[in-house]
């Protein structure tokens, strides 16, 4: 098999050069190829038509939720680092499920197939903040979800979003239904002579209500455990002292109180080790909630938050508030509140001046809960340890009031944005008791869910797990960052930073369910043929069997093969000889039919199958081509083929795979000497080209430049690669 020109998206074999352009983000579904006779022409086209599968992403410190018990919370950059096995910037995922939203607006864990990253300029990054304090950093091309005029959840790019738009966010997050009764820890201890015994000793820590409340109190008012004691600054209340004393008795240790009546310490080196192992470390600026806390039951989370709000929180001005200098801690508290179904807003307390140094102090992050329904949940599931705080909250809720606080819009998070179609719907007008010409409806932007109940077409908007949050601020990000993106084939979105983000990865056209007008497709192809007086080959439109998220039956596969063939014949009747595609799983009779009718056919192995299964299927395909006497007479194109060994084994005329787009973009090339790293950003890699012997390095540079590419530009510019 003769090697020919290599491009960003794929590498070609045969006597001509091909560039495959994607109409959607699906690799196989709508492809255009251009066939060129001379290298300079392909360069000219590359400048005019930019082609990329991986442009739009979220920044490295955004948090996602991976299925666990019930989930694990990760910064997406940290997750990538844990999963990365080599220097690749693309990771194929196995058995990893991420929290996402289905078409009915329900939160579910869906399989993710790829996780990708790249370095992005701050010029393309923006931070979007909603009323309520949820924020997310994305590239300008990355999409968030909003409600479209067709009443479906549609992706909208960050650059097209405006202040005042409503984006979709989860109403709550999943929580464990069963209590975690105990947790294992290991500790060392001293003998009576003051000598540490060898080895670590295991202990089962009972997660009692008072221990969880004590941990919450430490998170609010505790200091970093050291020197044989765990210290607190909340002993000025009788009920609080009772909680701390119960904890001391659980570990059979003493508690001592300072003269100021506020500070106290539980004296135990074992307890210090346990707190450190369980993740209770850090200062007021760096504290974070340990990961295992998110897997507690709702009741246990309530105990933990009760301690925290009792330490740093208060009830005043008709709202529960808590503040912290640690922004990460506030982010964690928001997740725990969402696990209990409590709505909140986030703000800051303004810049303060230190009374001793006179310097400005960074504002504290503040969480406020003022929506009546959420306050009731707070009272039932969390509450305060101190009686006077709890009594204030209870007496407030006993009064008959309306929800008119300074954050009134917070109460409208349960409402739904009005679309143009909804404004004209007579059923909604009747529910609202408004006439068609009433100006009141024109000025409204939201509608209460209760007015849509009983209307079947709006059921997915009423009964769901989501909120519509108004964008308050859109601002640029101040520095360059790594950005990441998942491929989630089933739902094409994932929950990130408590907002629902659309994925922009490969293979997403499978689950879009979009119907592409074949006449528009033909018109588009003819426009390309008119613009470029070179031979053009387009792919036939696939008809994907079954539905996304479910395994297709043999009946579904047979039906899609039949419809796909009808598309091919229709496109051919319009004067375009497209490339029809034979898919793994279809009857071999279709392949025999293609050999009689087509000049150029696509061979598409199943992405989910192993290389061994693909190899067995490809052997049967080329065996049939040989028996029919068409080997060497008909051109074959390998769709989505990543295995070099299979490409060498079978006589494909051409091939494509998105993996090679990613590989070249991130500075890695395939050469006669194997994979070589050419990007200057990866100069520490063992396969970096400058580390090679001078003779090999010289040959590699000549190899690169023989295809018309600049070696220096390829080293520095990922867009050029």
XYZ file of C-alpha atoms in Angstrom:
721
model
C 0.000 0.000 0.000
C 1.595 3.238 -1.122
C 1.657 6.197 1.268
C 0.520 9.523 -0.093
C -0.258 12.991 1.222
C -1.228 13.484 4.858
C -3.728 16.116 6.044
C -5.079 17.249 9.381
C -8.248 15.193 9.414
C -7.084 11.962 7.889
C -4.326 10.338 5.891
C -4.857 9.151 2.345
C -3.576 6.247 0.296
C -3.694 5.856 -3.428
C -2.786 8.194 -6.236
C -4.803 11.247 -5.198
C -5.073 13.557 -2.199
C -8.320 13.937 -0.243
C -9.574 16.408 2.349
C -12.761 15.396 4.191
C -14.890 18.259 5.487
C -17.514 17.769 8.221
C -20.971 19.294 7.841
C -21.869 18.228 11.371
C -19.713 16.928 14.222
C -20.456 13.313 13.266
C -17.512 11.737 11.489
C -19.489 9.398 9.228
C -22.785 11.132 8.618
C -22.144 14.007 6.243
C -18.709 14.148 4.645
C -17.305 16.004 1.674
C -14.013 15.176 0.065
C -11.984 17.162 -2.385
C -9.647 15.399 -4.759
C -6.611 17.404 -5.847
C -3.974 16.858 -8.446
C -1.325 19.253 -7.054
C -0.174 20.017 -3.495
C -0.434 23.836 -3.801
C -4.144 23.587 -4.600
C -4.848 21.688 -1.402
C -3.020 24.373 0.592
C -5.145 27.060 -1.043
C -8.335 25.226 -0.102
C -7.173 24.602 3.466
C -6.790 28.351 3.933
C -10.314 29.000 2.670
C -12.101 26.107 4.450
C -11.006 25.518 8.019
C -11.850 22.111 9.361
C -11.752 21.063 13.021
C -13.531 18.568 15.241
C -12.305 19.865 18.556
C -12.627 23.612 19.019
C -14.982 24.285 21.883
C -14.548 23.325 25.488
C -14.690 24.239 29.192
C -11.702 25.306 31.289
C -9.654 22.958 33.476
C -11.058 23.992 36.869
C -14.714 23.444 35.984
C -16.301 20.587 37.952
C -18.143 17.568 36.530
C -19.952 14.668 38.188
C -18.953 11.071 37.501
C -21.107 8.096 38.494
C -20.060 6.610 41.821
C -22.059 6.193 45.039
C -23.959 8.210 43.843
C -21.253 10.331 42.191
C -17.733 11.674 42.389
C -17.051 15.349 41.894
C -13.953 16.151 39.822
C -12.310 19.179 38.341
C -12.235 18.211 34.696
C -8.496 18.908 34.405
C -7.725 16.698 37.407
C -9.890 13.904 35.969
C -7.987 14.088 32.677
C -4.636 13.863 34.486
C -5.778 10.787 36.429
C -7.001 9.011 33.295
C -4.103 9.967 31.018
C -1.799 7.009 30.362
C 0.575 8.590 27.860
C 1.178 12.041 26.434
C -1.964 11.960 24.301
C -4.477 14.802 24.517
C -7.355 12.465 23.662
C -8.507 9.740 26.008
C -10.883 6.995 24.959
C -13.109 6.263 27.940
C -14.363 2.871 29.085
C -17.087 2.405 31.697
C -17.237 6.076 32.633
C -20.645 7.699 33.033
C -21.149 11.436 33.448
C -24.170 13.333 34.767
C -26.194 14.736 31.870
C -29.733 15.680 30.852
C -31.938 13.600 28.546
C -34.488 14.934 26.042
C -37.221 14.920 28.705
C -35.188 17.217 30.944
C -34.326 14.493 33.457
C -30.866 14.135 34.985
C -29.258 10.781 34.196
C -25.777 9.293 34.113
C -24.758 8.693 30.479
C -21.697 6.926 29.034
C -18.925 9.264 27.887
C -16.714 7.915 25.104
C -13.941 10.505 24.794
C -12.275 13.209 26.896
C -10.130 15.730 25.021
C -8.054 18.779 25.843
C -6.045 21.566 24.240
C -4.387 24.844 25.215
C -6.584 27.833 24.484
C -5.902 31.563 24.242
C -7.648 33.878 26.693
C -9.022 35.739 23.661
C -11.416 32.846 23.026
C -12.453 32.297 26.653
C -15.425 33.837 28.462
C -17.001 33.479 31.894
C -20.799 33.390 32.091
C -22.484 34.132 35.439
C -26.199 33.709 36.151
C -28.493 35.322 38.684
C -28.105 32.931 41.575
C -24.326 32.830 41.310
C -23.703 29.852 39.036
C -20.820 30.467 36.662
C -18.944 28.588 33.994
C -15.865 29.317 31.865
C -16.111 28.199 28.243
C -14.641 28.927 24.837
C -16.690 31.358 22.785
C -17.662 28.526 20.454
C -18.802 26.144 23.200
C -22.559 25.870 23.595
C -24.844 26.007 26.595
C -28.476 24.928 26.401
C -31.586 27.090 26.283
C -35.233 26.692 25.289
C -35.859 27.113 21.567
C -38.991 28.316 19.796
C -39.696 24.686 18.873
C -39.925 23.916 22.650
C -36.794 21.771 22.441
C -33.579 22.265 24.372
C -31.169 23.736 21.838
C -27.415 24.487 22.039
C -26.365 28.140 21.699
C -22.711 29.148 21.368
C -21.222 31.297 24.089
C -20.484 34.125 21.649
C -24.193 34.217 20.694
C -25.503 34.344 24.274
C -26.506 37.719 25.711
C -27.134 39.151 29.156
C -30.783 38.436 29.946
C -30.899 35.077 28.116
C -32.027 32.035 30.106
C -29.768 28.994 30.172
C -30.535 25.534 31.560
C -29.113 24.292 34.870
C -29.916 21.303 37.121
C -32.594 21.875 39.757
C -30.859 19.438 42.095
C -28.032 16.909 42.160
C -28.302 13.188 43.035
C -27.631 11.996 46.567
C -27.195 8.643 48.269
C -30.416 7.067 49.547
C -28.741 5.006 52.262
C -26.751 6.200 55.256
C -23.040 5.476 55.389
C -22.746 4.051 58.878
C -18.964 4.158 59.263
C -15.743 5.046 57.518
C -12.303 3.421 57.897
C -9.235 5.324 59.031
C -5.671 4.423 60.016
C -3.651 5.931 62.815
C -0.376 5.622 64.695
C -0.114 6.025 68.466
C 2.541 6.460 71.117
C 3.248 4.025 73.932
C 3.457 5.223 77.507
C 7.165 5.825 76.951
C 6.379 8.276 74.169
C 7.587 5.991 71.370
C 5.420 5.470 68.256
C 4.357 1.883 67.702
C 5.292 0.468 64.299
C 2.678 0.296 61.535
C -0.784 1.818 61.093
C -3.824 0.719 63.062
C -7.238 0.483 61.450
C -10.317 1.975 63.103
C -13.972 2.128 62.009
C -15.319 5.637 62.646
C -19.067 5.654 63.348
C -20.616 8.561 61.462
C -22.960 9.686 64.222
C -25.094 12.799 63.884
C -22.977 14.706 66.429
C -19.698 13.732 64.728
C -20.983 15.006 61.354
C -22.189 18.210 63.031
C -18.758 18.570 64.665
C -17.098 18.214 61.255
C -19.419 20.922 59.919
C -18.536 23.158 62.861
C -14.830 22.609 62.160
C -15.344 23.536 58.497
C -16.857 26.823 59.676
C -14.918 27.687 62.820
C -12.074 25.165 63.146
C -8.361 25.586 62.620
C -5.924 23.226 60.962
C -5.578 20.184 63.304
C -2.028 19.961 64.680
C -0.008 19.525 67.884
C -2.297 16.874 69.318
C -5.606 18.762 69.290
C -8.525 19.695 67.029
C -9.482 23.310 67.732
C -12.798 25.152 67.403
C -13.997 28.735 67.944
C -17.681 28.119 68.639
C -17.905 27.198 72.341
C -19.925 30.301 73.273
C -23.234 28.419 72.893
C -24.513 25.688 75.210
C -25.950 23.455 72.465
C -22.746 23.709 70.449
C -20.673 22.689 73.470
C -22.936 19.649 73.977
C -22.230 18.503 70.394
C -18.463 18.866 70.852
C -18.544 17.029 74.196
C -20.460 14.115 72.629
C -17.744 13.836 70.004
C -15.034 13.883 72.659
C -16.818 11.082 74.539
C -17.123 9.037 71.316
C -13.314 8.963 71.129
C -12.856 8.756 74.930
C -10.826 11.954 75.050
C -11.002 15.278 76.879
C -12.136 18.699 75.726
C -10.636 21.891 77.106
C -12.060 25.428 76.984
C -10.162 28.705 76.707
C -10.754 31.587 79.128
C -12.351 33.712 76.420
C -15.367 31.361 76.398
C -15.217 30.960 72.626
C -12.216 28.774 71.800
C -11.939 25.094 72.731
C -9.953 22.025 71.682
C -10.496 18.273 71.663
C -7.165 16.846 72.782
C -6.298 13.650 70.900
C -3.452 12.796 68.527
C -5.621 9.992 67.130
C -8.456 12.437 66.354
C -5.962 14.807 64.703
C -4.804 11.969 62.396
C -8.406 10.990 61.651
C -9.388 14.571 60.747
C -6.329 14.885 58.524
C -7.019 11.565 56.752
C -10.665 12.464 56.208
C -9.670 15.707 54.473
C -10.331 18.278 57.207
C -7.269 20.425 56.662
C -6.492 23.891 55.381
C -6.996 27.500 56.395
C -9.989 29.814 56.044
C -8.711 30.594 52.511
C -8.085 27.016 51.383
C -10.660 24.771 53.094
C -12.616 22.334 50.914
C -15.229 19.709 51.702
C -13.786 16.162 51.387
C -15.079 14.085 48.465
C -16.642 11.376 50.662
C -19.097 13.892 52.174
C -20.902 14.188 48.814
C -21.726 10.464 48.970
C -23.558 10.708 52.293
C -27.330 10.349 52.474
C -29.504 13.467 52.485
C -30.037 13.087 56.235
C -26.292 12.885 56.887
C -25.570 15.815 54.559
C -28.160 17.717 56.604
C -26.216 17.002 59.826
C -22.963 18.185 58.254
C -24.537 21.397 56.903
C -26.248 21.984 60.239
C -22.825 22.211 61.851
C -21.476 24.439 59.094
C -24.401 26.890 59.033
C -24.444 26.966 62.839
C -20.805 28.034 62.798
C -20.625 30.544 59.929
C -24.296 31.097 59.109
C -27.130 33.222 60.432
C -30.766 34.085 59.810
C -31.451 37.758 59.257
C -33.377 39.997 56.915
C -35.685 37.124 55.916
C -32.888 34.901 54.637
C -30.328 32.312 55.714
C -26.801 33.437 54.845
C -23.342 31.942 55.171
C -20.002 33.388 54.050
C -16.460 32.153 53.526
C -13.118 33.421 52.276
C -12.643 30.113 50.447
C -14.380 30.266 47.060
C -13.819 26.530 46.606
C -15.576 25.825 49.902
C -18.559 27.889 48.761
C -18.653 25.902 45.504
C -18.754 22.687 47.559
C -21.526 24.007 49.815
C -23.575 24.845 46.712
C -23.276 21.220 45.546
C -24.464 19.909 48.932
C -27.421 22.304 48.925
C -28.379 21.132 45.424
C -28.264 17.547 46.674
C -30.967 18.529 49.169
C -32.959 20.407 46.512
C -32.331 23.834 48.063
C -32.164 26.879 45.774
C -29.783 29.719 46.615
C -28.051 32.780 45.265
C -24.378 33.656 45.525
C -23.054 37.159 46.083
C -20.147 38.891 47.870
C -19.985 41.059 50.975
C -17.875 43.805 49.385
C -14.291 44.887 49.939
C -13.267 45.407 53.596
C -10.304 47.151 55.213
C -8.137 45.300 57.724
C -8.283 47.229 61.016
C -4.589 46.586 61.786
C -2.780 46.808 58.465
C -5.169 49.118 56.646
C -4.975 46.871 53.586
C -7.955 45.824 51.501
C -9.283 42.338 52.234
C -10.609 40.163 49.449
C -14.446 40.017 49.597
C -16.019 36.923 51.102
C -18.254 34.731 48.967
C -21.790 34.655 50.392
C -24.595 32.123 49.890
C -28.136 33.331 50.627
C -31.292 31.214 50.829
C -34.417 33.370 50.731
C -36.911 31.501 48.584
C -39.728 30.304 50.857
C -39.833 26.735 49.562
C -36.064 26.409 50.011
C -36.219 27.912 53.513
C -38.764 25.275 54.477
C -36.482 22.513 53.164
C -33.595 24.109 55.068
C -35.630 24.050 58.274
C -36.686 20.397 57.813
C -33.373 18.922 56.581
C -30.697 21.201 58.064
C -31.624 23.830 60.667
C -29.348 25.392 63.298
C -27.798 23.925 66.432
C -28.336 27.193 68.324
C -31.871 27.632 69.613
C -32.034 31.385 69.033
C -31.118 30.991 65.329
C -33.593 28.142 64.835
C -36.384 30.062 66.601
C -35.873 33.082 64.318
C -36.207 30.871 61.241
C -39.284 29.019 62.548
C -41.147 32.160 63.606
C -40.489 33.721 60.204
C -41.858 30.675 58.328
C -44.953 30.506 60.528
C -46.069 33.909 59.279
C -48.177 34.190 56.156
C -45.935 36.050 53.733
C -45.201 36.454 50.053
C -41.792 35.838 48.570
C -40.797 39.471 47.961
C -37.190 39.659 49.066
C -34.350 41.622 47.538
C -33.648 38.543 45.381
C -37.220 38.132 44.169
C -36.063 36.753 40.818
C -34.730 33.765 42.760
C -38.290 32.611 43.324
C -38.809 32.631 39.577
C -36.162 30.031 38.921
C -39.035 27.535 38.791
C -40.635 29.552 35.965
C -40.169 28.921 32.248
C -39.090 31.410 29.538
C -41.906 32.335 27.175
C -41.182 31.543 23.517
C -42.906 33.211 20.562
C -44.896 30.032 19.914
C -46.109 29.958 23.521
C -47.288 33.583 23.332
C -49.593 32.642 20.466
C -50.899 29.400 21.986
C -54.615 29.782 22.703
C -54.438 27.131 25.433
C -51.895 29.176 27.397
C -53.876 32.378 26.842
C -56.923 30.625 28.229
C -54.988 29.393 31.273
C -53.765 32.936 31.942
C -57.194 34.397 31.203
C -55.614 36.805 28.715
C -56.863 37.818 25.283
C -54.752 37.470 22.138
C -54.187 41.220 21.820
C -53.321 41.776 25.465
C -50.053 43.689 25.797
C -49.329 42.073 29.176
C -48.215 38.812 27.566
C -45.902 40.623 25.123
C -43.941 42.160 27.971
C -43.688 38.921 29.954
C -40.496 36.867 29.706
C -41.454 34.056 32.102
C -44.477 31.923 32.873
C -45.210 29.920 36.006
C -45.083 26.151 35.490
C -48.527 25.732 37.018
C -50.160 27.374 33.964
C -48.682 24.687 31.698
C -49.847 21.700 33.728
C -52.312 19.505 31.873
C -51.012 20.572 28.447
C -49.305 17.474 26.930
C -47.029 19.417 24.567
C -45.461 21.208 27.541
C -45.116 18.196 29.819
C -41.319 18.032 29.379
C -41.102 21.663 30.540
C -43.230 21.142 33.643
C -42.060 17.744 34.897
C -38.285 17.829 34.755
C -35.127 18.272 36.821
C -33.999 21.624 35.446
C -34.171 25.370 36.021
C -33.907 28.269 33.599
C -31.379 30.766 34.966
C -30.990 34.322 33.678
C -27.524 35.399 32.553
C -26.336 38.307 34.690
C -22.820 38.821 33.397
C -20.550 37.785 30.516
C -16.886 38.687 30.919
C -13.524 37.738 29.382
C -11.139 35.331 31.100
C -7.825 36.960 32.033
C -5.322 34.216 31.174
C -4.668 31.336 28.779
C -5.940 27.963 30.020
C -6.193 24.316 29.102
C -9.712 23.495 27.929
C -11.492 20.123 27.928
C -14.543 18.486 26.403
C -16.414 15.203 26.705
C -18.122 13.218 23.988
C -21.470 12.008 25.364
C -23.212 10.199 22.472
C -26.578 9.572 24.145
C -27.494 13.071 25.331
C -24.796 15.331 23.859
C -24.490 17.327 27.077
C -23.072 17.091 30.585
C -23.509 18.884 33.900
C -20.503 21.127 34.466
C -20.079 23.676 37.263
C -23.804 23.251 38.101
C -24.763 24.312 34.558
C -25.668 22.044 31.634
C -23.066 22.323 28.855
C -23.435 20.936 25.355
C -20.680 18.611 24.178
C -18.898 19.363 20.926
C -17.031 16.117 20.392
C -16.925 13.615 17.584
C -19.659 11.094 16.793
C -22.428 13.385 18.065
C -24.513 13.356 14.904
C -25.654 9.839 15.861
C -27.845 11.063 18.703
C -29.032 14.405 17.339
C -32.050 12.851 15.701
C -31.958 15.670 13.117
C -33.500 15.107 9.711
C -31.271 16.534 6.970
C -33.110 17.546 3.821
C -31.592 15.541 0.978
C -32.356 18.257 -1.602
C -30.530 20.850 0.524
C -27.626 18.441 0.717
C -27.580 18.019 -3.082
C -27.746 21.804 -3.525
C -24.821 22.238 -1.154
C -22.707 19.644 -2.998
C -23.421 21.256 -6.375
C -22.392 24.624 -4.932
C -19.034 23.156 -3.921
C -18.630 21.558 -7.365
C -19.322 24.902 -8.983
C -16.826 26.805 -6.806
C -13.977 24.331 -7.301
C -13.209 22.936 -10.766
C -11.615 19.793 -9.314
C -13.007 16.282 -8.980
C -15.340 16.156 -5.946
C -16.562 13.075 -4.076
C -19.348 13.330 -1.487
C -20.631 10.677 0.879
C -24.163 9.373 0.662
C -26.421 10.308 3.568
C -26.489 7.531 6.162
C -29.739 6.440 7.759
C -28.793 5.466 11.307
C -30.657 2.353 12.502
C -32.820 2.458 15.646
C -32.706 5.288 18.162
C -29.884 6.813 20.157
C -29.379 5.101 23.505
C -30.844 1.762 22.414
C -29.338 -1.145 20.507
C -30.836 -1.464 16.998
C -32.582 -4.694 16.040
C -31.807 -6.635 12.856
C -35.075 -5.262 11.496
C -33.866 -1.695 12.176
C -30.536 -2.394 10.442
C -32.242 -3.887 7.379
C -34.627 -0.930 7.145
C -31.824 1.663 7.410
C -29.792 -0.158 4.726
C -32.787 -0.038 2.397
C -33.401 3.685 3.017
C -29.700 4.476 2.639
C -29.705 2.785 -0.778
C -32.752 4.829 -1.766
C -30.819 8.004 -0.825
C -27.923 6.870 -2.993
C -30.132 6.262 -6.035
C -31.926 9.605 -5.553
C -28.649 11.561 -5.306
C -27.343 9.698 -8.372
C -30.476 10.639 -10.318
C -29.605 14.310 -9.656
C -26.248 13.911 -11.403
C -24.051 13.216 -8.347
C -22.309 9.863 -7.988
C -21.899 9.772 -4.189
C -20.004 7.255 -2.092
C -22.396 4.707 -0.596
C -21.331 3.156 2.714
C -21.451 -0.474 3.816
C -21.756 -0.747 7.625
C -20.695 -3.587 9.871
C -23.837 -5.506 10.810
C -25.600 -5.101 7.455
C -26.220 -8.074 5.184
C -23.337 -8.853 2.802
C -25.916 -8.835 -0.014
C -25.796 -5.028 0.146
C -22.033 -5.107 -0.423
C -22.524 -7.324 -3.497
C -25.132 -4.868 -4.775
C -22.758 -1.939 -4.317
C -20.019 -3.733 -6.262
C -22.315 -3.848 -9.290
C -23.551 -0.234 -9.074
C -20.830 1.896 -7.426
C -17.345 3.042 -8.409
C -16.274 4.098 -4.910
C -17.692 2.569 -1.701
C -17.211 3.274 1.967
C -16.416 0.497 4.447
C -17.492 1.423 7.981
C -16.548 -0.861 10.907
C -18.523 -0.509 14.128
C -16.842 1.954 16.511
C -17.780 -0.118 19.561
C -16.112 -3.313 18.311
C -12.582 -4.446 19.081
C -9.887 -4.476 16.385
C -10.179 -8.273 16.319
C -13.884 -8.146 15.420
C -13.234 -5.413 12.878
C -10.447 -7.523 11.368
C -12.753 -10.551 10.973
C -15.425 -8.415 9.324
C -12.984 -6.644 6.994
C -11.588 -10.027 5.936
C -15.090 -11.106 4.853
C -15.642 -7.801 2.996
C -12.459 -7.971 0.942
C -12.920 -11.691 0.371
C -16.314 -10.921 -1.252
C -14.760 -8.073 -3.278
C -12.087 -10.523 -4.506
C -14.600 -13.289 -5.351
C -16.731 -10.820 -7.308
C -13.657 -9.921 -9.377
C -13.661 -6.271 -8.251
C -10.412 -6.158 -6.266
C -8.286 -3.408 -7.844
C -11.230 -2.222 -9.955
C -13.325 -0.547 -7.256
C -12.109 2.093 -4.768
C -12.739 1.557 -1.052
C -12.663 4.140 1.713
C -12.231 3.187 5.404
C -14.488 5.292 7.641
C -13.354 6.046 11.202
C -10.330 3.774 10.894
C -7.642 4.338 13.537
C -5.717 1.059 13.442
C -2.509 1.367 11.423
C -2.175 -2.421 11.309
C -5.599 -2.877 9.703
C -4.907 -0.119 7.199
C -1.686 -1.874 6.200
C -3.378 -5.270 6.015
C -6.239 -4.342 3.655
C -5.975 -2.556 0.267
C -8.041 0.560 1.045
C -7.772 3.350 -1.475
C -8.341 6.031 1.199
C -9.205 6.352 4.886
C -10.254 8.891 7.530
C -10.401 9.161 11.300
C -10.973 12.068 13.663
C -8.197 10.713 15.892
C -5.632 11.851 13.322
C -7.070 15.371 13.392
C -6.489 15.478 17.123
C -3.064 13.856 16.818
C -1.759 16.402 14.318
C -3.357 19.356 16.097
C -1.540 18.424 19.282
C 1.813 18.167 17.583
C 2.260 14.443 16.900
C 2.883 13.007 13.429
C 3.118 9.508 12.000
C 6.435 8.946 10.263
C 8.569 6.055 8.987
C 10.208 6.180 12.449
C 6.906 5.869 14.328
C 5.069 8.644 16.191
C 7.166 11.810 16.520
C 6.361 14.873 18.661
C 7.067 18.147 16.837
C 5.194 20.720 18.974
C 7.471 23.043 20.949
C 4.951 22.917 23.840
C 5.817 19.237 24.358
C 9.593 19.602 24.287
C 9.955 17.437 27.409
C 8.477 14.405 25.657
C 10.890 11.524 25.079
C 9.904 11.409 21.368
C 10.424 15.146 20.791
C 12.030 15.634 17.389
C 14.881 17.833 18.666
C 16.013 14.970 20.934
C 16.540 12.621 18.006
C 20.015 11.999 16.527
C 20.978 14.620 13.946
C 20.754 12.174 11.012
C 17.225 11.023 11.925
C 16.149 14.586 12.723
C 17.331 15.754 9.290
C 15.415 12.949 7.560
C 12.254 13.739 9.560
C 12.379 17.426 8.625
C 12.820 16.508 4.939
C 9.901 14.055 5.295
C 7.646 16.810 6.659
C 8.699 19.399 4.097
C 8.336 16.905 1.207
C 4.562 17.296 1.614
C 4.792 21.076 1.263
C 4.600 21.872 5.003
C 6.838 24.304 6.883
C 8.656 22.542 9.725
C 9.058 25.721 11.812
C 5.390 26.667 11.412
C 4.288 23.122 12.277
C 6.327 23.331 15.479
C 4.676 26.535 16.695
C 1.139 26.771 15.289
C -1.476 24.106 16.181
C -3.953 25.677 13.728
C -1.469 25.147 10.892
C -0.992 21.511 11.950
